[in-house]
Short mmCIF file of C-alpha atoms in Angstrom, two decimals:
data_model
loop_
_atom_site.label_atom_id
_atom_site.label_comp_id
_atom_site.label_asym_id
_atom_site.label_seq_id
_atom_site.Cartn_x
_atom_site.Cartn_y
_atom_site.Cartn_z
CA MET A 1 -26.67 35.47 -21.27
CA LYS A 2 -25.02 33.29 -18.68
CA LEU A 3 -25.54 29.55 -18.70
CA PRO A 4 -25.96 27.65 -15.43
CA ALA A 5 -22.72 26.10 -14.13
CA ALA A 6 -23.93 22.52 -14.63
CA VAL A 7 -24.76 23.17 -18.28
CA ARG A 8 -21.42 24.87 -18.83
CA ASP A 9 -19.52 21.96 -17.23
CA LYS A 10 -21.31 19.36 -19.33
CA GLY A 11 -21.29 21.59 -22.36
CA ILE A 12 -17.54 21.88 -22.37
CA VAL A 13 -17.39 18.17 -23.22
CA LEU A 14 -19.66 18.59 -26.22
CA VAL A 15 -17.78 21.45 -27.89
CA PRO A 16 -14.76 19.50 -29.21
CA LEU A 17 -16.96 16.49 -29.91
CA LEU A 18 -19.45 18.41 -32.04
CA THR A 19 -16.71 20.43 -33.74
CA THR A 20 -14.95 17.23 -34.80
CA ILE A 21 -18.16 15.75 -36.16
CA ILE A 22 -19.03 18.89 -38.12
CA LEU A 23 -15.50 19.25 -39.51
CA TRP A 24 -15.51 15.58 -40.49
CA GLU A 25 -18.87 15.86 -42.25
CA VAL A 26 -17.87 19.05 -44.11
CA LEU A 27 -14.47 17.66 -45.08
CA ALA A 28 -15.92 14.38 -46.38
CA ARG A 29 -18.84 16.00 -48.16
CA TYR A 30 -17.20 19.03 -49.82
CA VAL A 31 -13.46 18.39 -49.93
CA VAL A 32 -12.74 14.65 -50.15
CA LYS A 33 -15.93 13.62 -51.95
CA ASN A 34 -14.82 9.97 -51.97
CA PRO A 35 -16.47 7.57 -49.47
CA ALA A 36 -13.82 4.92 -50.14
CA PHE A 37 -11.25 7.39 -48.80
CA LEU A 38 -13.23 9.12 -46.08
CA PRO A 39 -16.91 8.31 -45.61
CA ARG A 40 -19.14 11.01 -44.17
CA PHE A 41 -20.19 10.99 -40.54
CA SER A 42 -23.80 10.65 -41.61
CA GLU A 43 -22.92 7.61 -43.71
CA VAL A 44 -21.23 6.02 -40.70
CA ILE A 45 -24.31 6.63 -38.58
CA PHE A 46 -26.40 5.02 -41.29
CA ALA A 47 -23.96 2.11 -41.32
CA PHE A 48 -24.84 1.44 -37.68
CA TYR A 49 -28.42 1.06 -38.77
CA LEU A 50 -27.52 -1.25 -41.67
CA LEU A 51 -25.31 -3.37 -39.45
CA ARG A 52 -27.73 -3.48 -36.52
CA GLU A 53 -28.22 -7.24 -36.63
CA ARG A 54 -24.56 -8.16 -36.85
CA ILE A 55 -23.15 -5.85 -34.20
CA ILE A 56 -24.32 -7.74 -31.11
CA PRO A 57 -23.05 -11.22 -32.16
CA ASP A 58 -19.73 -9.68 -33.16
CA ILE A 59 -19.43 -7.87 -29.83
CA LEU A 60 -20.19 -11.08 -27.94
CA VAL A 61 -17.53 -13.06 -29.76
CA SER A 62 -14.97 -10.31 -29.21
CA LEU A 63 -15.90 -10.18 -25.53
CA LEU A 64 -15.39 -13.92 -25.36
CA HIS A 65 -11.86 -13.58 -26.73
CA PHE A 66 -11.23 -10.65 -24.42
CA GLY A 67 -12.57 -12.58 -21.43
CA ILE A 68 -10.37 -15.60 -22.11
CA GLY A 69 -7.28 -13.42 -22.50
CA LEU A 70 -7.93 -11.23 -19.50
CA LEU A 71 -8.86 -14.06 -17.16
CA LEU A 72 -5.72 -15.95 -18.13
CA ALA A 73 -3.57 -12.82 -17.80
CA PHE A 74 -4.93 -11.91 -14.39
CA SER A 75 -4.79 -15.39 -12.92
CA LEU A 76 -1.19 -15.89 -14.04
CA ALA A 77 0.10 -12.36 -13.43
CA LEU A 78 -1.21 -11.98 -9.89
CA PRO A 79 0.51 -14.99 -8.26
CA LEU A 80 3.66 -14.20 -10.20
CA ALA A 81 3.48 -10.57 -9.05
CA ILE A 82 3.12 -11.64 -5.43
CA ALA A 83 6.14 -13.94 -5.73
CA MET A 84 8.27 -11.36 -7.56
CA GLY A 85 7.17 -8.45 -5.41
CA TRP A 86 7.61 -10.12 -2.08
CA PHE A 87 10.67 -12.34 -2.58
CA LYS A 88 13.69 -10.41 -3.81
CA THR A 89 15.44 -13.55 -5.06
CA ILE A 90 12.51 -14.50 -7.28
CA PHE A 91 12.43 -10.97 -8.64
CA ARG A 92 16.13 -11.03 -9.48
CA ALA A 93 15.77 -14.44 -11.12
CA LEU A 94 12.72 -13.64 -13.24
CA ASP A 95 13.10 -9.96 -14.06
CA PRO A 96 15.50 -10.43 -17.04
CA LEU A 97 13.23 -13.07 -18.58
CA ILE A 98 10.19 -10.83 -18.18
CA GLU A 99 12.03 -7.87 -19.67
CA ILE A 100 13.07 -9.91 -22.72
CA LEU A 101 9.55 -11.16 -23.39
CA ARG A 102 7.72 -7.93 -22.58
CA PRO A 103 8.72 -5.78 -25.60
CA ILE A 104 7.73 -8.46 -28.15
CA PRO A 105 4.55 -7.13 -29.82
CA PRO A 106 1.57 -9.46 -29.33
CA LEU A 107 1.16 -9.38 -33.13
CA ALA A 108 4.48 -11.19 -33.50
CA TRP A 109 3.08 -14.11 -31.52
CA ILE A 110 0.32 -14.82 -34.06
CA PRO A 111 2.20 -17.62 -35.86
CA LEU A 112 2.85 -19.40 -32.59
CA ALA A 113 -0.72 -18.79 -31.45
CA ILE A 114 -1.99 -20.54 -34.59
CA VAL A 115 0.47 -23.42 -34.29
CA TRP A 116 -0.25 -23.93 -30.61
CA PHE A 117 -3.99 -23.34 -30.43
CA HIS A 118 -5.03 -23.71 -34.12
CA LEU A 119 -7.87 -21.50 -35.30
CA THR A 120 -9.78 -21.54 -32.00
CA HIS A 121 -11.05 -18.88 -29.65
CA TYR A 122 -8.08 -19.75 -27.45
CA ALA A 123 -5.66 -18.55 -30.12
CA ALA A 124 -7.34 -15.15 -30.09
CA GLY A 125 -7.49 -15.21 -26.29
CA PHE A 126 -3.77 -15.92 -26.23
CA ILE A 127 -2.96 -12.76 -28.22
CA ILE A 128 -5.11 -10.68 -25.86
CA PHE A 129 -3.49 -12.42 -22.91
CA LEU A 130 -0.08 -11.25 -24.15
CA GLY A 131 -1.29 -7.67 -24.28
CA ALA A 132 -2.88 -7.71 -20.83
CA PHE A 133 -0.39 -9.84 -18.92
CA PHE A 134 2.61 -7.51 -18.63
CA PRO A 135 0.87 -4.35 -17.43
CA ILE A 136 -0.96 -6.36 -14.76
CA LEU A 137 2.23 -8.10 -13.71
CA ILE A 138 4.41 -5.04 -13.54
CA ASP A 139 2.02 -2.70 -11.74
CA SER A 140 1.13 -5.45 -9.29
CA TYR A 141 4.65 -6.45 -8.36
CA THR A 142 5.54 -2.78 -7.98
CA GLY A 143 2.75 -2.55 -5.42
CA PHE A 144 4.16 -5.48 -3.47
CA ARG A 145 7.71 -4.14 -3.68
CA ASN A 146 6.66 -0.77 -2.30
CA VAL A 147 5.10 -1.96 0.94
CA PRO A 148 6.67 0.36 3.56
CA ARG A 149 8.96 -1.43 5.97
CA VAL A 150 7.18 0.07 8.96
CA LEU A 151 3.87 -1.54 7.91
CA VAL A 152 5.54 -4.94 7.51
CA GLU A 153 7.16 -4.61 10.92
CA THR A 154 3.88 -3.46 12.46
CA GLY A 155 2.31 -6.59 11.02
CA LYS A 156 5.06 -8.69 12.55
CA VAL A 157 4.82 -7.25 16.04
CA LEU A 158 1.04 -7.64 15.94
CA GLY A 159 1.34 -11.34 15.23
CA CYS A 160 1.69 -11.88 11.48
CA ILE A 161 4.26 -14.64 11.65
CA GLY A 162 5.47 -15.88 8.29
CA ASP A 163 5.18 -14.65 4.73
CA LYS A 164 1.69 -16.02 4.21
CA LYS A 165 0.10 -13.91 6.91
CA LEU A 166 2.16 -10.83 6.08
CA ILE A 167 1.15 -11.06 2.44
CA ARG A 168 -2.50 -11.63 3.26
CA TYR A 169 -2.93 -8.97 5.93
CA VAL A 170 -0.35 -6.33 4.98
CA ALA A 171 1.16 -6.60 1.51
CA PHE A 172 -1.92 -7.59 -0.46
CA PRO A 173 -4.21 -4.85 0.89
CA PHE A 174 -1.40 -2.35 0.39
CA ALA A 175 -0.80 -3.49 -3.21
CA LEU A 176 -4.48 -3.62 -4.14
CA PRO A 177 -4.59 -0.13 -5.68
CA SER A 178 -1.57 -1.01 -7.86
CA ILE A 179 -3.16 -4.32 -8.84
CA ALA A 180 -6.31 -2.43 -9.84
CA THR A 181 -4.32 0.12 -11.86
CA GLY A 182 -2.41 -2.65 -13.61
CA THR A 183 -5.61 -4.50 -14.37
CA ARG A 184 -7.12 -1.35 -15.80
CA VAL A 185 -4.11 -0.72 -18.04
CA GLY A 186 -4.03 -4.42 -18.94
CA MET A 187 -7.70 -4.34 -19.92
CA GLY A 188 -7.01 -1.38 -22.19
CA VAL A 189 -4.00 -2.96 -23.89
CA GLY A 190 -5.78 -6.33 -24.11
CA TRP A 191 -8.76 -4.77 -25.85
CA MET A 192 -6.45 -3.04 -28.31
CA CYS A 193 -5.26 -6.49 -29.32
CA VAL A 194 -8.77 -7.66 -30.28
CA VAL A 195 -8.40 -6.76 -33.97
CA ALA A 196 -4.99 -8.41 -34.19
CA ALA A 197 -6.35 -11.45 -32.36
CA GLU A 198 -9.23 -11.91 -34.77
CA MET A 199 -7.82 -10.89 -38.12
CA PHE A 200 -6.21 -14.27 -38.74
CA GLY A 201 -9.62 -15.83 -38.67
CA VAL A 202 -10.19 -17.87 -35.55
CA SER A 203 -13.94 -17.57 -36.15
CA ARG A 204 -16.37 -16.07 -38.66
CA ASN A 205 -17.51 -13.50 -36.08
CA GLY A 206 -15.94 -10.85 -33.92
CA LEU A 207 -15.45 -7.11 -34.27
CA GLY A 208 -11.85 -7.46 -35.44
CA TYR A 209 -12.56 -10.28 -37.84
CA ARG A 210 -15.47 -8.44 -39.42
CA LEU A 211 -13.62 -5.14 -39.65
CA PHE A 212 -10.48 -6.51 -41.24
CA ASN A 213 -11.53 -9.58 -43.19
CA GLU A 214 -14.87 -8.44 -44.48
CA PHE A 215 -15.41 -4.68 -44.45
CA TYR A 216 -11.86 -3.80 -45.39
CA TYR A 217 -11.76 -6.57 -47.99
CA TRP A 218 -14.83 -5.05 -49.69
CA LYS A 219 -13.54 -1.50 -49.04
CA GLN A 220 -16.67 -0.60 -47.05
CA MET A 221 -15.00 2.20 -45.14
CA ASP A 222 -18.21 3.46 -43.54
CA TYR A 223 -18.62 0.00 -41.96
CA VAL A 224 -14.97 0.00 -40.95
CA ILE A 225 -15.34 3.30 -39.12
CA ALA A 226 -18.58 2.18 -37.50
CA TYR A 227 -16.78 -0.84 -36.05
CA MET A 228 -13.81 1.30 -35.02
CA LEU A 229 -16.18 3.47 -33.03
CA ILE A 230 -17.75 0.41 -31.43
CA LEU A 231 -14.30 -0.86 -30.45
CA GLY A 232 -13.54 2.48 -28.84
CA LEU A 233 -16.88 2.78 -27.07
CA ILE A 234 -16.74 -0.71 -25.59
CA SER A 235 -13.27 -0.06 -24.20
CA LEU A 236 -14.51 3.18 -22.70
CA LEU A 237 -17.50 1.43 -21.19
CA LEU A 238 -15.42 -1.42 -19.74
CA ASP A 239 -12.98 1.06 -18.25
CA ARG A 240 -15.73 3.16 -16.68
CA MET A 241 -17.46 0.13 -15.25
CA PHE A 242 -14.22 -1.17 -13.78
CA ARG A 243 -13.27 2.19 -12.32
CA HIS A 244 -16.68 2.67 -10.81
CA TYR A 245 -16.59 -0.79 -9.30
CA ILE A 246 -13.17 -0.47 -7.69
CA GLU A 247 -13.74 3.03 -6.41
CA GLU A 248 -17.05 2.13 -4.84
CA ASN A 249 -15.99 -1.19 -3.39
CA LEU A 250 -12.28 -1.21 -2.74
CA PHE A 251 -10.95 2.25 -2.25
CA ARG A 252 -13.31 4.15 -0.07
CA TRP A 253 -10.28 4.79 2.15
CA ARG A 254 -8.51 6.64 -0.63
CA LYS A 255 -11.32 9.04 -1.36
CA GLY A 256 -10.04 12.53 -1.01
CA ILE A 257 -6.38 11.76 -1.53
CA VAL A 258 -6.45 10.63 -5.13
CA LYS A 259 -7.48 13.44 -7.46
CA MET B 1 13.43 -12.71 40.35
CA ASN B 2 11.65 -9.43 40.31
CA HIS B 3 12.42 -8.33 36.78
CA LYS B 4 10.04 -8.07 33.90
CA LEU B 5 12.65 -7.66 31.24
CA THR B 6 16.35 -8.42 31.39
CA LEU B 7 19.02 -7.59 28.84
CA ARG B 8 22.20 -9.47 29.58
CA ASN B 9 25.43 -8.45 27.90
CA VAL B 10 23.64 -7.67 24.62
CA SER B 11 25.82 -6.65 21.66
CA LYS B 12 24.91 -6.10 18.06
CA THR B 13 27.29 -5.91 15.10
CA TYR B 14 26.20 -5.03 11.59
CA ASN B 15 28.02 -6.17 8.51
CA SER B 16 28.28 -3.36 6.02
CA GLU B 17 30.43 -2.65 2.98
CA GLU B 18 33.01 -0.88 5.11
CA GLY B 19 33.26 -3.89 7.37
CA GLU B 20 31.75 -4.58 10.74
CA ILE B 21 29.93 -1.83 12.56
CA LYS B 22 29.32 -2.18 16.25
CA ALA B 23 25.88 -0.76 16.94
CA VAL B 24 25.53 -1.53 20.62
CA GLU B 25 27.92 -3.17 23.06
CA HIS B 26 27.58 -4.96 26.39
CA ILE B 27 24.15 -3.70 27.28
CA ASN B 28 22.95 -4.80 30.70
CA LEU B 29 19.55 -3.59 31.71
CA GLU B 30 16.81 -4.69 34.02
CA VAL B 31 13.31 -3.36 33.83
CA LYS B 32 10.90 -3.83 36.72
CA PRO B 33 7.19 -4.56 36.26
CA THR B 34 5.15 -1.40 35.57
CA GLU B 35 8.34 0.62 35.31
CA PHE B 36 8.53 3.48 32.83
CA LEU B 37 12.05 3.39 31.44
CA CYS B 38 13.35 5.96 28.99
CA ILE B 39 16.45 5.47 26.90
CA VAL B 40 18.19 8.61 25.70
CA GLY B 41 21.33 8.94 23.67
CA PRO B 42 22.92 10.82 20.80
CA SER B 43 21.57 10.04 17.34
CA GLY B 44 23.03 6.89 15.84
CA CYS B 45 23.91 5.47 19.26
CA GLY B 46 21.88 2.34 18.70
CA LYS B 47 18.97 3.11 21.01
CA THR B 48 16.47 2.22 18.33
CA THR B 49 18.43 -0.94 17.54
CA LEU B 50 18.22 -1.85 21.21
CA LEU B 51 14.44 -1.43 21.21
CA ARG B 52 14.10 -3.35 17.95
CA MET B 53 16.02 -6.24 19.46
CA VAL B 54 13.59 -6.35 22.38
CA ALA B 55 10.75 -6.25 19.84
CA GLY B 56 12.34 -9.16 17.99
CA LEU B 57 12.75 -7.20 14.76
CA ASP B 58 16.55 -7.32 15.08
CA TYR B 59 18.72 -9.98 16.64
CA PRO B 60 21.62 -9.51 19.04
CA THR B 61 24.99 -10.81 17.88
CA SER B 62 25.64 -11.93 21.43
CA GLY B 63 23.97 -11.76 24.79
CA GLU B 64 20.40 -12.50 25.68
CA ILE B 65 17.06 -10.79 26.18
CA ILE B 66 14.65 -12.34 28.65
CA LEU B 67 11.02 -11.30 29.01
CA ASP B 68 8.87 -12.87 31.73
CA GLY B 69 11.45 -15.61 32.11
CA ALA B 70 11.49 -16.55 28.40
CA HIS B 71 14.10 -15.81 25.76
CA VAL B 72 13.08 -13.33 23.12
CA SER B 73 13.41 -14.78 19.64
CA GLY B 74 11.48 -12.94 16.98
CA PRO B 75 8.49 -10.62 17.17
CA SER B 76 5.40 -11.53 19.13
CA PRO B 77 2.29 -9.71 20.32
CA ASP B 78 3.51 -9.96 23.93
CA ARG B 79 5.63 -6.93 23.05
CA GLY B 80 3.61 -4.04 21.71
CA MET B 81 5.47 -1.52 19.60
CA VAL B 82 4.77 2.06 18.60
CA PHE B 83 6.98 3.37 15.80
CA GLN B 84 8.13 6.90 15.13
CA GLU B 85 6.76 6.82 11.60
CA PHE B 86 3.01 6.75 11.17
CA SER B 87 2.27 3.08 10.93
CA LEU B 88 -1.50 2.77 10.72
CA PHE B 89 -2.78 0.60 7.90
CA PRO B 90 -4.32 3.19 5.56
CA TRP B 91 -6.90 0.77 4.15
CA ARG B 92 -8.37 0.02 7.56
CA THR B 93 -10.59 2.23 9.66
CA VAL B 94 -9.38 3.33 13.07
CA LEU B 95 -11.40 0.55 14.70
CA LYS B 96 -10.10 -2.08 12.26
CA ASN B 97 -6.55 -0.91 12.89
CA VAL B 98 -6.96 -1.43 16.62
CA GLU B 99 -8.59 -4.81 15.99
CA PHE B 100 -5.70 -5.97 13.78
CA GLY B 101 -3.64 -7.92 16.33
CA LEU B 102 -6.78 -9.52 17.76
CA GLU B 103 -8.02 -10.45 14.31
CA ILE B 104 -4.75 -12.24 13.53
CA ARG B 105 -5.18 -14.24 16.70
CA GLY B 106 -8.83 -14.92 15.98
CA VAL B 107 -10.18 -13.22 19.09
CA GLN B 108 -13.98 -13.25 18.87
CA GLU B 109 -14.72 -10.21 21.00
CA ARG B 110 -12.15 -8.05 19.22
CA ARG B 111 -14.60 -5.30 18.49
CA ARG B 112 -15.46 -4.74 22.12
CA ILE B 113 -11.80 -4.82 23.18
CA ALA B 114 -10.77 -2.43 20.41
CA GLU B 115 -13.52 0.01 21.37
CA GLN B 116 -12.40 -0.14 24.96
CA TYR B 117 -8.85 0.87 24.00
CA LEU B 118 -10.09 3.58 21.66
CA GLU B 119 -12.08 4.92 24.58
CA LEU B 120 -8.88 4.87 26.64
CA VAL B 121 -7.02 7.03 24.12
CA GLY B 122 -10.10 9.24 23.69
CA LEU B 123 -10.79 8.44 20.04
CA LEU B 124 -13.88 6.26 20.16
CA ASP B 125 -15.79 8.91 18.21
CA PHE B 126 -13.34 8.49 15.35
CA LYS B 127 -13.57 4.72 15.09
CA ASN B 128 -15.01 4.75 11.59
CA CYS B 129 -12.52 7.25 10.19
CA TYR B 130 -9.66 6.27 7.92
CA PRO B 131 -6.13 7.15 9.07
CA GLN B 132 -5.60 9.94 6.54
CA GLU B 133 -8.51 11.79 8.07
CA LEU B 134 -6.62 12.04 11.38
CA SER B 135 -3.97 14.46 12.59
CA GLY B 136 -0.47 13.21 13.40
CA GLY B 137 -1.14 13.17 17.12
CA MET B 138 -4.38 11.24 16.67
CA LYS B 139 -2.62 8.68 14.49
CA GLN B 140 -0.09 8.00 17.22
CA ARG B 141 -2.85 7.66 19.82
CA VAL B 142 -4.54 5.05 17.61
CA ALA B 143 -1.16 3.33 17.25
CA ILE B 144 -0.88 3.21 21.04
CA ALA B 145 -4.40 1.77 21.33
CA ARG B 146 -3.52 -0.81 18.69
CA ALA B 147 -0.33 -1.80 20.50
CA LEU B 148 -2.20 -2.15 23.80
CA ALA B 149 -5.16 -4.07 22.38
CA THR B 150 -3.31 -7.40 22.35
CA ASN B 151 -2.52 -6.83 26.04
CA PRO B 152 1.27 -7.00 25.66
CA SER B 153 3.55 -7.66 28.57
CA VAL B 154 5.68 -4.65 27.70
CA LEU B 155 5.07 -1.60 25.53
CA LEU B 156 8.00 -0.52 23.36
CA MET B 157 7.97 3.00 22.02
CA ASP B 158 10.48 4.31 19.49
CA GLU B 159 10.34 8.12 19.57
CA PRO B 160 6.59 7.89 19.10
CA PHE B 161 6.07 11.63 19.39
CA GLY B 162 9.02 12.59 17.19
CA SER B 163 6.89 13.59 14.22
CA VAL B 164 4.28 15.75 15.94
CA ASP B 165 4.46 19.42 16.83
CA ALA B 166 5.66 20.59 20.25
CA GLN B 167 2.25 21.40 21.74
CA THR B 168 0.69 18.12 20.62
CA ARG B 169 3.74 16.38 21.95
CA ASN B 170 3.18 17.74 25.45
CA VAL B 171 -0.46 16.68 25.35
CA LEU B 172 0.47 13.20 24.14
CA GLN B 173 3.02 12.83 26.92
CA GLU B 174 0.36 13.61 29.53
CA GLU B 175 -2.01 11.19 27.81
CA LEU B 176 0.61 8.48 27.81
CA LEU B 177 1.22 8.88 31.54
CA ARG B 178 -2.50 8.64 32.16
CA ILE B 179 -2.74 5.49 30.02
CA TRP B 180 0.30 4.01 31.73
CA GLU B 181 -1.20 4.59 35.15
CA ARG B 182 -4.52 3.08 34.08
CA THR B 183 -3.06 -0.01 32.38
CA GLU B 184 0.00 -0.50 34.64
CA LYS B 185 2.13 -1.49 31.66
CA THR B 186 5.87 -1.78 31.63
CA ILE B 187 7.12 0.79 29.13
CA MET B 188 10.45 1.07 27.36
CA PHE B 189 10.54 4.43 25.63
CA VAL B 190 13.31 5.62 23.31
CA THR B 191 13.78 9.33 22.77
CA HIS B 192 16.51 11.80 21.92
CA SER B 193 14.78 14.43 24.03
CA VAL B 194 16.04 14.81 27.57
CA ASP B 195 13.00 16.94 28.41
CA GLU B 196 10.68 14.18 27.35
CA ALA B 197 12.61 11.56 29.32
CA VAL B 198 12.66 13.63 32.50
CA TYR B 199 8.95 14.36 32.21
CA LEU B 200 7.93 10.74 31.62
CA ALA B 201 10.33 8.27 33.13
CA ASP B 202 10.79 6.48 36.42
CA ARG B 203 14.32 5.88 35.29
CA VAL B 204 16.44 7.13 32.42
CA ALA B 205 19.17 5.06 30.79
CA VAL B 206 21.75 7.21 29.04
CA MET B 207 23.62 5.72 26.12
CA SER B 208 27.02 6.64 24.76
CA ALA B 209 27.80 7.46 21.14
CA ARG B 210 28.39 4.49 18.86
CA PRO B 211 29.06 1.77 19.79
CA GLY B 212 26.22 2.38 22.22
CA ARG B 213 26.76 1.43 25.81
CA ILE B 214 24.73 2.41 28.82
CA ILE B 215 26.82 4.95 30.64
CA GLN B 216 24.39 5.76 33.39
CA CYS B 217 20.97 4.87 34.75
CA MET B 218 19.34 7.70 36.64
CA LYS B 219 16.30 7.32 38.82
CA ILE B 220 13.86 10.20 38.63
CA ASP B 221 12.08 10.57 41.93
CA ILE B 222 10.10 13.69 41.17
CA PRO B 223 6.48 12.98 42.11
CA ARG B 224 3.83 13.15 39.38
CA PRO B 225 2.24 15.23 38.00
CA ARG B 226 5.58 16.78 37.22
CA LYS B 227 6.08 20.36 36.33
CA ARG B 228 8.21 20.81 33.24
CA THR B 229 9.80 23.99 34.54
CA SER B 230 10.36 23.22 38.22
CA VAL B 231 13.80 23.54 39.78
CA GLU B 232 14.18 19.83 40.51
CA THR B 233 13.26 18.99 36.90
CA ASN B 234 15.85 21.42 35.66
CA VAL B 235 18.54 20.02 37.93
CA ILE B 236 18.06 16.54 36.48
CA ARG B 237 17.87 17.90 32.95
CA GLU B 238 21.13 19.71 33.48
CA LYS B 239 22.83 16.52 34.67
CA LEU B 240 21.54 14.48 31.75
CA LEU B 241 22.39 17.12 29.19
CA THR B 242 25.95 17.40 30.50
CA LEU B 243 26.31 13.64 30.21
CA LEU B 244 24.98 13.67 26.66
CA VAL B 245 27.05 16.62 25.49
CA SER B 246 30.18 14.76 26.56
CA GLN B 247 29.18 12.10 24.03
CA TYR B 248 29.22 14.34 21.00
CA PRO B 249 32.56 14.71 19.26
CA ARG B 250 33.90 18.24 19.51
CA ILE B 251 33.43 20.26 16.35
CA GLY B 252 35.83 22.95 15.15
#
């Protein structure tokens, strides 16, 4: 029996997914037999039900931290990227500093975050900012650095006199896909910092806070995994929404060349 | 004074790691209104540099360039330019590309003007396409429309048909002549192809190998439409080719 193409295409996604779930359930139920080591899939699903009233407030608090961090990262990285990408001197001056700061893990900034911002949402936002800032900055300035000379010169002969007009009419539209890519990567890295940003207790809510300071503390591993899955799903959702938005609104001109 | 564009004793020296390089030297050139001038020369002779100086994208080390009685200093929309590389803005539709120069200047009726020039190059039907949907020849026609849309005093063309195939190239040359006759523009056209120069130009300026100097200006009196294979065309081609060959260093 042959399945219709649409079913086969969608079905291919489900095969590894279902296999993993079944393997997990069998392994936990018949081999491990210890929910504190590996809870069953069915227990995790039940955990969602038990946690149903706490999930939404925790998500909202985490999104608040994420929003603070991302907004700050984007609004600082973009002007800096324009300056570094367009003016070679600024790039040469700032590049070493950026490259020294960039490899420091956001986790290592937690002491300073607490000292500077105390136990506030801004301290958590700061850790997420550190995760999101560098990918946005680097992809964006690469976009500005790569503007082809012929497009800049075309802009000049058509009347873009001065850096301001050239940036606005030529460099910025050219760099927009890179800015979007950087923002997407930055969103991903920023979200990965949510647990780190919340585990030192800036508030009594938040996915990361709950996962680390409550569920792990009480060794409720089914709850831990439930929150891990939520963390993953929200990131996936944010990424999809962002991608959909930029592809529909910004890059109609690229349709057909990318992918 | 009957000249549109005057180059007086123009020289250009580059500073590179090996010291000073003379790109062009003592260029004197006068272009009459509505004249179609081609510049041919061996590669690296500085013909593109010469054009870029007229465009204001490069600056002469000495000498002066005068357009409509005013000194050229920096780029301006009174000199339209068509580059050899494809130079359309990929994020703009064909129409928006042609509107670009008018948009920068805040011209209200830019849409109407842009459509008029797209009509002139025969691409009005493609106005809502994005550049990557066009063939190489179509891209260059849009680039020509875009350069003309700001109504420049002179149109500068740097081997504009260098990256299209031979057949398209012939078609584009005919198109360009038609556009030139319709718009009565002054055109300065750089090419390495003698055939192209003889087919297009009122006058051909031949440059020497580096440092580029103008070694001869040749009027081409063949009436248009010209036949690419006629005897008179071949006679002029022969003359120009002989001049050019003398500029290449002997190999072997």
